mmCIF file of C-alpha atoms and ligand atoms in Angstrom:
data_model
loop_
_atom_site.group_PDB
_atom_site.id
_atom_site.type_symbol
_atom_site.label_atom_id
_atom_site.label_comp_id
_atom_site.label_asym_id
_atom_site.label_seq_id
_atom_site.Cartn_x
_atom_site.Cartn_y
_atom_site.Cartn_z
ATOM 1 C CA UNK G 1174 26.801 -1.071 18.141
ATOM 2 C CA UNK G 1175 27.671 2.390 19.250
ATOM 3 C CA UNK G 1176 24.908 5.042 19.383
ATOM 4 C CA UNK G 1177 26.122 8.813 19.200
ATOM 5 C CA UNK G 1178 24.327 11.898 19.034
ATOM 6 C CA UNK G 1179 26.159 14.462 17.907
ATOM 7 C CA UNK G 1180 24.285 17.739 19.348
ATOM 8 C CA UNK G 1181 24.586 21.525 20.081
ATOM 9 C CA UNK G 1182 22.413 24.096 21.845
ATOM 10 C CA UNK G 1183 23.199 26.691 19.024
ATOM 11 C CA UNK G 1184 22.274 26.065 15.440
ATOM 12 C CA UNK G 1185 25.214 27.039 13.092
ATOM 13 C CA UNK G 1186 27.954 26.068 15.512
ATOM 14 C CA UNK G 1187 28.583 23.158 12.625
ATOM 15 C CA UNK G 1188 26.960 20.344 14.196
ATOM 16 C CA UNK G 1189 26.250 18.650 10.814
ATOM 17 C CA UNK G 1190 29.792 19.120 9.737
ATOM 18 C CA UNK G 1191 31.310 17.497 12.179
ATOM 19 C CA UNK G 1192 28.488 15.001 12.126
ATOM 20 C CA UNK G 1193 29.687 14.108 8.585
ATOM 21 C CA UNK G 1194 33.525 14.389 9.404
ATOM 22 C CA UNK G 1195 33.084 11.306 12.217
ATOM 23 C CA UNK G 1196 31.030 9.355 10.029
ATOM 24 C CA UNK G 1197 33.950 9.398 7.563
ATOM 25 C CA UNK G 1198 36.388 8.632 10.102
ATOM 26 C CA UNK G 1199 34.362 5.443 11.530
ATOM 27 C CA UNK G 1200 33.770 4.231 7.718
ATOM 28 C CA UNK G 1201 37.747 5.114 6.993
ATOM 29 C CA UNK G 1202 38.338 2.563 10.061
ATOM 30 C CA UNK G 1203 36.381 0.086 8.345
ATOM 31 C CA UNK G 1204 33.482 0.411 10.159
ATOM 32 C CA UNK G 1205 29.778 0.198 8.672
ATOM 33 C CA UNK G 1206 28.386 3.737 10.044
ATOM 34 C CA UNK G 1207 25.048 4.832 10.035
ATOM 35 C CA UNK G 1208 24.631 8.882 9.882
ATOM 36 C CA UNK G 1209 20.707 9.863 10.873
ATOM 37 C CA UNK G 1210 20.009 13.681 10.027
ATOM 38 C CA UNK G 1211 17.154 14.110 12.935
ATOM 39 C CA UNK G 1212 17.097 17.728 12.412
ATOM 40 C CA UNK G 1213 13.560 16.786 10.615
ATOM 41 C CA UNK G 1214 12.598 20.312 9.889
ATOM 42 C CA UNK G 1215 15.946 21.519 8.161
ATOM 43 C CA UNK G 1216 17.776 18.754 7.001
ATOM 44 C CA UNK G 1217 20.851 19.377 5.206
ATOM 45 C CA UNK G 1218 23.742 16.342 5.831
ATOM 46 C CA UNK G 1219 22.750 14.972 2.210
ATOM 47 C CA UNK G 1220 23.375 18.059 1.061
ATOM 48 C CA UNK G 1221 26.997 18.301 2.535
ATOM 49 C CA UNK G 1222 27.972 15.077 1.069
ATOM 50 C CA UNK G 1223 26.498 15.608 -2.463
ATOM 51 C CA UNK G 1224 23.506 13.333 -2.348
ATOM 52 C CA UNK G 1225 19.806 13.759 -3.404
ATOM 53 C CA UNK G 1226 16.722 12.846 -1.471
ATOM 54 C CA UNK G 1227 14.687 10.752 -4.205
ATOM 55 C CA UNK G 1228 12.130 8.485 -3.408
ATOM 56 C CA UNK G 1229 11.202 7.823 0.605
ATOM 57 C CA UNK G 1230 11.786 4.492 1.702
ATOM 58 C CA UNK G 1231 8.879 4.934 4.261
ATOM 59 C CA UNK G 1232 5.957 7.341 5.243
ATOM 60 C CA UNK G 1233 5.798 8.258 8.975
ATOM 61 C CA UNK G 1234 2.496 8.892 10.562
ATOM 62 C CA UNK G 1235 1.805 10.436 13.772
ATOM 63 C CA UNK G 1236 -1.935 9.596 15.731
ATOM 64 C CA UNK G 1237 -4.006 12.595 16.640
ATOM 65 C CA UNK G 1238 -6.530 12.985 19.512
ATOM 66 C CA UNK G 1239 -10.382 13.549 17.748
ATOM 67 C CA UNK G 1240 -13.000 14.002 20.350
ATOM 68 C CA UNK G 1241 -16.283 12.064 19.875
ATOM 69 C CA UNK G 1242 -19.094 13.907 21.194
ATOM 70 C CA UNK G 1243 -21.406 11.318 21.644
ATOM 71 C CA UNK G 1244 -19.517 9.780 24.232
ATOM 72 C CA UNK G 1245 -17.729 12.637 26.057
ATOM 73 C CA UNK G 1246 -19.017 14.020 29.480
ATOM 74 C CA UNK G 1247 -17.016 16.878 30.244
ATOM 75 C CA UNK G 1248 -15.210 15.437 32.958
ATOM 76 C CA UNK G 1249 -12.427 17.763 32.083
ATOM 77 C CA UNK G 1250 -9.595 14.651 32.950
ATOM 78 C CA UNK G 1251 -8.428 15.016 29.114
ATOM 79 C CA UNK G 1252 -7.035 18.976 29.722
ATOM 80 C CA UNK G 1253 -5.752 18.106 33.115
ATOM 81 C CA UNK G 1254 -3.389 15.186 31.763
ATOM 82 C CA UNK G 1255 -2.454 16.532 29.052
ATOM 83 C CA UNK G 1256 1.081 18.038 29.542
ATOM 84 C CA UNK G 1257 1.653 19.822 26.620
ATOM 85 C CA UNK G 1258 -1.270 22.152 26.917
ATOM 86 C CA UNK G 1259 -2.857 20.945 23.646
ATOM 87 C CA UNK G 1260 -6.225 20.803 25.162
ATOM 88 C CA UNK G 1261 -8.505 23.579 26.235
ATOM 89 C CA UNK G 1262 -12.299 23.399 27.843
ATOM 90 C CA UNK G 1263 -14.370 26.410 28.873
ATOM 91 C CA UNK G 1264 -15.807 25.356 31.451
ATOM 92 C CA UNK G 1265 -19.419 23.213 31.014
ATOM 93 C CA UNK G 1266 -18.483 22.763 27.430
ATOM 94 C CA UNK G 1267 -16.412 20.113 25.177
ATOM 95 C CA UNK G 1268 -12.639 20.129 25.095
ATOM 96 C CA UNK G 1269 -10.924 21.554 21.870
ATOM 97 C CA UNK G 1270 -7.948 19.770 20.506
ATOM 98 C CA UNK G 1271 -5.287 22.040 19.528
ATOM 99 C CA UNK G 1272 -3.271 19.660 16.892
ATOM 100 C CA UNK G 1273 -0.111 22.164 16.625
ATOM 101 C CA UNK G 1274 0.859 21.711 20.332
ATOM 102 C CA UNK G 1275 -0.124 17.951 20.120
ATOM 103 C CA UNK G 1276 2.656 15.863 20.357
ATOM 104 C CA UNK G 1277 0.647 12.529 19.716
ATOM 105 C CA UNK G 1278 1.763 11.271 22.910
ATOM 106 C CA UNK G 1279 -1.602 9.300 24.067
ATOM 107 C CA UNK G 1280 -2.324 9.916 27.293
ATOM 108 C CA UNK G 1281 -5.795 11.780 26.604
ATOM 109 C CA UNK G 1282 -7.234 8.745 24.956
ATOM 110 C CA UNK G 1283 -5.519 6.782 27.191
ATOM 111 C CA UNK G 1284 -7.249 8.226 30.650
ATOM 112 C CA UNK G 1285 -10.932 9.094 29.178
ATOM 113 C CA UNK G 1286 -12.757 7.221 31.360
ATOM 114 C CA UNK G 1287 -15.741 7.419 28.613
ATOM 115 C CA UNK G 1288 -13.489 6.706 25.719
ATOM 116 C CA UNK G 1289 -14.523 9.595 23.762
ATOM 117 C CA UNK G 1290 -11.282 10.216 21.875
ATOM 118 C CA UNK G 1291 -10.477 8.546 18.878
ATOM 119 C CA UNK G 1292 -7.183 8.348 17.316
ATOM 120 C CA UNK G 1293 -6.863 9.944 13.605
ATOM 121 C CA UNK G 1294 -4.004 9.096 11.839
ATOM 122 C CA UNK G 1295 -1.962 11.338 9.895
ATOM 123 C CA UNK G 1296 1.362 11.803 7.821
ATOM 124 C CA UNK G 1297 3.636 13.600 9.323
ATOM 125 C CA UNK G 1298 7.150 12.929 7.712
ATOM 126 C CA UNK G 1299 9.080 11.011 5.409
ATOM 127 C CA UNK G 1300 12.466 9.082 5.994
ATOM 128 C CA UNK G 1301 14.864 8.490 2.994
ATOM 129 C CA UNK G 1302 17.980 6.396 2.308
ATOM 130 C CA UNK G 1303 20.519 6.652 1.037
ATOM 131 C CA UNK G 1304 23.449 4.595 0.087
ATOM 132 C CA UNK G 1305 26.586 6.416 0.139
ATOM 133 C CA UNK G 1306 29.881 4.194 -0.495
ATOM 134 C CA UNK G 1307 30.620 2.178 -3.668
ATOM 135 C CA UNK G 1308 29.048 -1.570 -3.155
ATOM 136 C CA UNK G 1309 31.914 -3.724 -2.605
ATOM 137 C CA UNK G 1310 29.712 -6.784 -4.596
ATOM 138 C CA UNK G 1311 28.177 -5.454 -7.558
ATOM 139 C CA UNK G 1312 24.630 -7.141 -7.852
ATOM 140 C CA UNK G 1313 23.891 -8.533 -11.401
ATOM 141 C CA UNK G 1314 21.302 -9.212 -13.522
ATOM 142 C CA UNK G 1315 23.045 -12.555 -14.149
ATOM 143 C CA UNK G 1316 22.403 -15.634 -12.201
ATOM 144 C CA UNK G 1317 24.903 -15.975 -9.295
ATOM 145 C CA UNK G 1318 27.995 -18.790 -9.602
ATOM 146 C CA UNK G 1319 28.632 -21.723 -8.001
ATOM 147 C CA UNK G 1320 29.593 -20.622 -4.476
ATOM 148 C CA UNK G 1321 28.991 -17.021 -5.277
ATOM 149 C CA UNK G 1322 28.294 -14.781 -2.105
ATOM 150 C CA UNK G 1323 25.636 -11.786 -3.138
ATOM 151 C CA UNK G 1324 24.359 -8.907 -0.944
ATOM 152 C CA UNK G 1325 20.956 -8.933 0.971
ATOM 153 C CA UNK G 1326 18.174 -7.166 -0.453
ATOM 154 C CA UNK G 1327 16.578 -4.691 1.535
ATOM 155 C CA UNK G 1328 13.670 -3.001 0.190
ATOM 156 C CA UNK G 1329 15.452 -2.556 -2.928
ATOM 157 C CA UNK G 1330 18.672 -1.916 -0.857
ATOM 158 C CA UNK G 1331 21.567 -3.781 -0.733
ATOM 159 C CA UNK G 1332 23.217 -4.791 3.247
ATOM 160 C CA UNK G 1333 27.459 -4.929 1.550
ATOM 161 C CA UNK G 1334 27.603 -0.966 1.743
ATOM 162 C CA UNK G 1335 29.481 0.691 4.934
ATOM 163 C CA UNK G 1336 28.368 4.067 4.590
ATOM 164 C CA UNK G 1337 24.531 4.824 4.587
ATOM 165 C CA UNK G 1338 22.855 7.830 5.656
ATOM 166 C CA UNK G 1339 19.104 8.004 6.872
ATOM 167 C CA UNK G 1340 17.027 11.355 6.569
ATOM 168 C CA UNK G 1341 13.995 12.580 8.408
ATOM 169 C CA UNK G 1342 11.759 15.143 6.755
ATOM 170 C CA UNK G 1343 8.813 16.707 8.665
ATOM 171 C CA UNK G 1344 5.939 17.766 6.647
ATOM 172 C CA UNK G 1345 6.097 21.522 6.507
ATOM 173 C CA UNK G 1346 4.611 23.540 9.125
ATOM 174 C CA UNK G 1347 3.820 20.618 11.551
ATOM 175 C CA UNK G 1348 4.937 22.602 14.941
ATOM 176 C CA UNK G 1349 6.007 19.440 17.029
ATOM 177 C CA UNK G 1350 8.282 17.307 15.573
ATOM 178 C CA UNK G 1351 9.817 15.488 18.262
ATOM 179 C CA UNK G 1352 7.225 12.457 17.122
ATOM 180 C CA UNK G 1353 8.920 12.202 13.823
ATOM 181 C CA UNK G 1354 12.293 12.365 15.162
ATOM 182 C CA UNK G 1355 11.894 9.356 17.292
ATOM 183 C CA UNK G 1356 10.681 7.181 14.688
ATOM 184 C CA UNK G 1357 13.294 8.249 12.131
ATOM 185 C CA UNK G 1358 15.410 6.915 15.126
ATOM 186 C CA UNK G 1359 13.493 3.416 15.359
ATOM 187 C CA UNK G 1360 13.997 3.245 11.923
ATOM 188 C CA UNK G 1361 17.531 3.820 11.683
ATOM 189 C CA UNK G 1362 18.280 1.460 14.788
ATOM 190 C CA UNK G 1363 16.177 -1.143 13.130
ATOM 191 C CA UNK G 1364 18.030 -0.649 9.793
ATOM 192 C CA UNK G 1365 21.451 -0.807 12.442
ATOM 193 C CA UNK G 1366 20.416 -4.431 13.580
ATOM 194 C CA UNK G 1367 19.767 -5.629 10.041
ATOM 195 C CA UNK G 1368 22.829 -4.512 8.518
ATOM 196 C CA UNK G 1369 24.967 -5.154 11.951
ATOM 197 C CA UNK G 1370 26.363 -1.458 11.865
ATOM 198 C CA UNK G 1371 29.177 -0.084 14.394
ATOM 199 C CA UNK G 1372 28.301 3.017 14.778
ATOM 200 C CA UNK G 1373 24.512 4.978 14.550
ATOM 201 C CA UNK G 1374 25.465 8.392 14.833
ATOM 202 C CA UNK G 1375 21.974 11.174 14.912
ATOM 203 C CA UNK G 1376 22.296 14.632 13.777
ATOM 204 C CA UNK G 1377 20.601 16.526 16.079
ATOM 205 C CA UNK G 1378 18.686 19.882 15.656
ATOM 206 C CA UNK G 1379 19.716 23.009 17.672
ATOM 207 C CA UNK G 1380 18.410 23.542 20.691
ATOM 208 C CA UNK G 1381 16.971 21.586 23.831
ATOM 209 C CA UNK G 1382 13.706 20.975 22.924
ATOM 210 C CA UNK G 1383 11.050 17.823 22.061
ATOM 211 C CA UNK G 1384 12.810 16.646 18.963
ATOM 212 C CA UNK G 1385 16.621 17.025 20.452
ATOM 213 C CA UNK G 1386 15.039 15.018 23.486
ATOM 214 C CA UNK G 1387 13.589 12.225 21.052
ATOM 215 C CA UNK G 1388 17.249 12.013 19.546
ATOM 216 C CA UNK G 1389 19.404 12.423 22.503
ATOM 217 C CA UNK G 1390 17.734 9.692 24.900
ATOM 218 C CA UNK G 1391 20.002 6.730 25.063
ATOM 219 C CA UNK G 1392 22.491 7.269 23.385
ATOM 220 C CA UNK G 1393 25.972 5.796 24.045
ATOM 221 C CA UNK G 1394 26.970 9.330 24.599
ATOM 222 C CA UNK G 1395 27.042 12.522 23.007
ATOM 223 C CA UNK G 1396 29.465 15.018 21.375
ATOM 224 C CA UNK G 1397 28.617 18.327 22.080
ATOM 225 C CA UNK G 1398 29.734 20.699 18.936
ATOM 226 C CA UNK G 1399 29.940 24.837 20.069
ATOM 227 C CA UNK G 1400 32.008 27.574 19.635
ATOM 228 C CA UNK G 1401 33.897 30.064 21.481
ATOM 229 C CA UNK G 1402 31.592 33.011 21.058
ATOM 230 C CA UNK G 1403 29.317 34.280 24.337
ATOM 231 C CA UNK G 1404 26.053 32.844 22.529
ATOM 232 C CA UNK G 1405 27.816 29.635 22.119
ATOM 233 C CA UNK G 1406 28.753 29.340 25.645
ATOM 234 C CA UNK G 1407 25.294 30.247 26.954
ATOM 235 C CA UNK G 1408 24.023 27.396 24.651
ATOM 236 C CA UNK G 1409 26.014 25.202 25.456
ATOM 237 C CA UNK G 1410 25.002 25.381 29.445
ATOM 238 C CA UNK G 1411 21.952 24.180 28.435
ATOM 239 C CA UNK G 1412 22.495 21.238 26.635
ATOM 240 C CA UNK G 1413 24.951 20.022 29.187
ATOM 241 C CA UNK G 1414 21.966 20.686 31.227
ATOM 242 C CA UNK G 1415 19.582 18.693 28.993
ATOM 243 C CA UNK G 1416 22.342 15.701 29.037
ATOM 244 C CA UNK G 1417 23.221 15.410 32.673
ATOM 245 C CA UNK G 1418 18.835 15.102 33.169
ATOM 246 C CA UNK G 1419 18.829 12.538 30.282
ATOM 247 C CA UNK G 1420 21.343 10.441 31.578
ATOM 248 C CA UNK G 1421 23.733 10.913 28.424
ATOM 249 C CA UNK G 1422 27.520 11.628 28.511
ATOM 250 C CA UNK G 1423 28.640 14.674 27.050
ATOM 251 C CA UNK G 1424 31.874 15.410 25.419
ATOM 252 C CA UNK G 1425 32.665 18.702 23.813
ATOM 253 C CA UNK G 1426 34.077 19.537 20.504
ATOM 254 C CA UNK G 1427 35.143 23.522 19.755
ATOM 255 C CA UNK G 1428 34.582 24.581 16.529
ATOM 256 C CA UNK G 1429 36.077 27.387 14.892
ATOM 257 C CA UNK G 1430 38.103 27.145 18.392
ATOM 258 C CA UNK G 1431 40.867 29.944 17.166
ATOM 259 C CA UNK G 1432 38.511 32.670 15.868
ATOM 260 C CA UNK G 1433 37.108 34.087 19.683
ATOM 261 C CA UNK G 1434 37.842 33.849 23.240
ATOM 262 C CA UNK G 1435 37.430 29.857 24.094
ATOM 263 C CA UNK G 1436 38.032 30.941 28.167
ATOM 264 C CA UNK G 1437 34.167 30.807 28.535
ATOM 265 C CA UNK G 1438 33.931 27.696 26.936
ATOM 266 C CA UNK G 1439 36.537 26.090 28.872
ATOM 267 C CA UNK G 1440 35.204 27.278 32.037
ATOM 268 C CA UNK G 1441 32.103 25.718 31.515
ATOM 269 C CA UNK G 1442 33.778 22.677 30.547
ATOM 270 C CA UNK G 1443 35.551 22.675 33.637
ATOM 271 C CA UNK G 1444 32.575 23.602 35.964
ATOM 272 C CA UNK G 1445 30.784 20.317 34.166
ATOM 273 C CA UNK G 1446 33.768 18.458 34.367
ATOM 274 C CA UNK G 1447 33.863 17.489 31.050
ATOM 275 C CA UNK G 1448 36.770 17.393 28.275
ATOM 276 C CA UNK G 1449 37.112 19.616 25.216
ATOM 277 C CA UNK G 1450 37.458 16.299 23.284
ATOM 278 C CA UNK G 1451 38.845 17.707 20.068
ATOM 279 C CA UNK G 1452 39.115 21.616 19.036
ATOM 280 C CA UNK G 1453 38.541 22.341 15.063
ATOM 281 C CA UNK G 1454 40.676 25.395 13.771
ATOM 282 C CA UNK G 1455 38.548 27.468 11.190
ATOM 283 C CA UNK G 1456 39.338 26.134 7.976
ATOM 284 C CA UNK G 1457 38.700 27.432 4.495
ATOM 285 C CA UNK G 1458 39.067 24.270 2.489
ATOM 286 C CA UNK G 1459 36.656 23.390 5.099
ATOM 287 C CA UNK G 1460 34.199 25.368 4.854
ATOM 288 C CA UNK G 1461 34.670 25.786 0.832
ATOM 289 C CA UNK G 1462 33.896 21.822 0.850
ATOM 290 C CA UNK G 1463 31.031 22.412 3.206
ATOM 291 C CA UNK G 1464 29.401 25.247 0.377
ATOM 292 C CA UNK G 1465 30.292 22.937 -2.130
ATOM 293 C CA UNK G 1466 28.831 19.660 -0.849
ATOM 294 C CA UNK G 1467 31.932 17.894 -0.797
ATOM 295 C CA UNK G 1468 32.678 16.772 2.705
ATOM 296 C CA UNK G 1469 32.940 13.597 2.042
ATOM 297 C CA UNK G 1470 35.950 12.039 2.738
ATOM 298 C CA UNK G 1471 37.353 15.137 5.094
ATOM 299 C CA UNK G 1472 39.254 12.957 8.164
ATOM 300 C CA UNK G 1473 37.561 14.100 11.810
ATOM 301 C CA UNK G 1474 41.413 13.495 13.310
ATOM 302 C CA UNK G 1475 42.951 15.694 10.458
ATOM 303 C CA UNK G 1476 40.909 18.842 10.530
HETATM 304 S S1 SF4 K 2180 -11.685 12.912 29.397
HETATM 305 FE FE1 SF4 K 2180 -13.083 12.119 27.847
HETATM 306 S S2 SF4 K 2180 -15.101 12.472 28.678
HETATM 307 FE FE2 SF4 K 2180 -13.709 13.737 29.847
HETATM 308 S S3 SF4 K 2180 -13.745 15.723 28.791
HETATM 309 FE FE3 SF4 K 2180 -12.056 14.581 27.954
HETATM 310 S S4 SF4 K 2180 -12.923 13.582 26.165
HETATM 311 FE FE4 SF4 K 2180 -14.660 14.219 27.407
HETATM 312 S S1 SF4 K 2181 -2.159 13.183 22.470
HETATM 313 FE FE1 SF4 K 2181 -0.911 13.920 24.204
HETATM 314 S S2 SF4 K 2181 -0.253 15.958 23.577
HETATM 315 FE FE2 SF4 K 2181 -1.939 15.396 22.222
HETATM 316 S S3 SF4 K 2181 -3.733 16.272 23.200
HETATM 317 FE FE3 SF4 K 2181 -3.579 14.143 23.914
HETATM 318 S S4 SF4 K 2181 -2.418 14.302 25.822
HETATM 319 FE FE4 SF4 K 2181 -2.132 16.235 24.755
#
């Protein structure tokens, strides 16, 4: 099983589309792909291939510091570990938790030498599925036949589809969502195993911060979309940036590669040592399909 993230320092570069155009190509192949939208605060690839989020198929909950006062001394350790600056003490007094720069990660409650912080739970996103190609074995009500092979049930799902795709919603206004985003990734890698997918490829969100981090660590490798505009070459510095740190092979795909001056982008390419995989002429059927949600079934190689 292949794991791609398919990523891009600028939003609106068309990240999602080509997202969607790969998956197509994989499933064309006869492969059983996996799309994961983990741009959890916008989500949108259901809405480029026509589909509607309905009913979740899980909750996801993210644990919160909450300081016990009875037990806490002061110490002041809690506010010097934490690093996302979620935790603030005048001095002599008790620590305030600020829960919109908390990323859940732990380590306060982990190092209180008095154990003064409990953990409150709390919602924090949803993750939906959906099943996107026609089954290839209908399931019945009738009792199977003699010999009869049927699909595997998963909650309510069936495992004979190629084509799913898995969406992470943040609860609205929740500031860090990079929690979320990495367990709408342990979800969809779980769902990978059980259905023995090829190919897990995770729609990123724009940008290089928590919840691009959560997606983009260990991957297989990741395609890089941009475009040849001075924003988009500036952007794309830092998410080569963000990959060479991570670990994660980059490859770059131009967008909209003939409507500006692509000599920045290949520059940078060139200074990273990295190939302009594929370049992706504007298109107007393209981007009518894109308006329309009706990208389904656009080929990646044709476009
Ligand atoms: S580490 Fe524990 S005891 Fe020390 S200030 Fe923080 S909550 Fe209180
Ligand atoms: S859980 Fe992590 S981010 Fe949140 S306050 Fe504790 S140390 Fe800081």
């Amino acid at each position: 099983m292949k794991t791609i993230a398919i990523s891009g320092g600028k939003g609106g570069v068309g990240k999602s589309t080509v997202a969607v155009l790969l998956a197509n190509r994989f499933v064309k192949e006869g492969k059983k792909v996996i799309l994961c939208d983990c741009d959890v605060e916008c989500p949108n690839d259901y809405l480029l291939i026509g589909q509607k989020l309905k009913n979740p198929e899980k909750k996801v909950y993210t644990e919160f510091p909450k300081l016990n006062k009875k037990k806490c001394k002061k110490c002041g350790l809690c506010v010097k570990t934490c690093r996302s600056n979620a935790v603030f003490q005048v001095p002599g007094k008790y620590p305030i938790f600020i829960k919109d720069l908390c990323s859940g990660c732990g380590a306060c409650w982990t190092v209180c030498p008095h154990k003064a912080i409990e953990v409150k739970k709390e919602e924090t996103g949803k993750i939906y599925l959906n099943e996107i190609s026609n089954l290839k074995t209908q399931i019945s009500n009738l009792p199977p036949q003699r010999g009869e092979v049927r699909p595997v049930l998963l909650g309510g799902k069936s495992q004979n589809s190629n084509f799913w795709l898995i969406t992470g919603v943040a609860k609205a206004g929740l500031e860090e969502t990079g929690p979320v985003v990495a367990k709408v990734k342990e979800f969809a890698l779980d769902f990978a195993k059980k259905i023995k997918a090829d190919y897990v490829l995770l729609d990123t969100a724009p940008g290089t911060h928590c919840p691009v981090i959560s997606a983009l660590m260990d991957c297989d490798f990741a395609y890089i979309v941009t475009e040849p505009t001075p924003m988009g070459a500036h952007d794309l510095s830092l998410i080569l940036d963000l990959c060479k740190k991570l670990k994660v092979k980059a490859k770059i795909i131009l967008n909209q590669a003939d409507l500006g001056d692509k000599r920045k982008i290949q520059k940078i390419a060139k200074d990273y040592k990295i190939k302009i995989e594929k370049e992706i002429p504007y298109s107007k059927k393209l981007v009518e399909a894109y308006s329309k949600g009706q990208l389904l079934n656009f080929d990646f190689i044709k476009v």
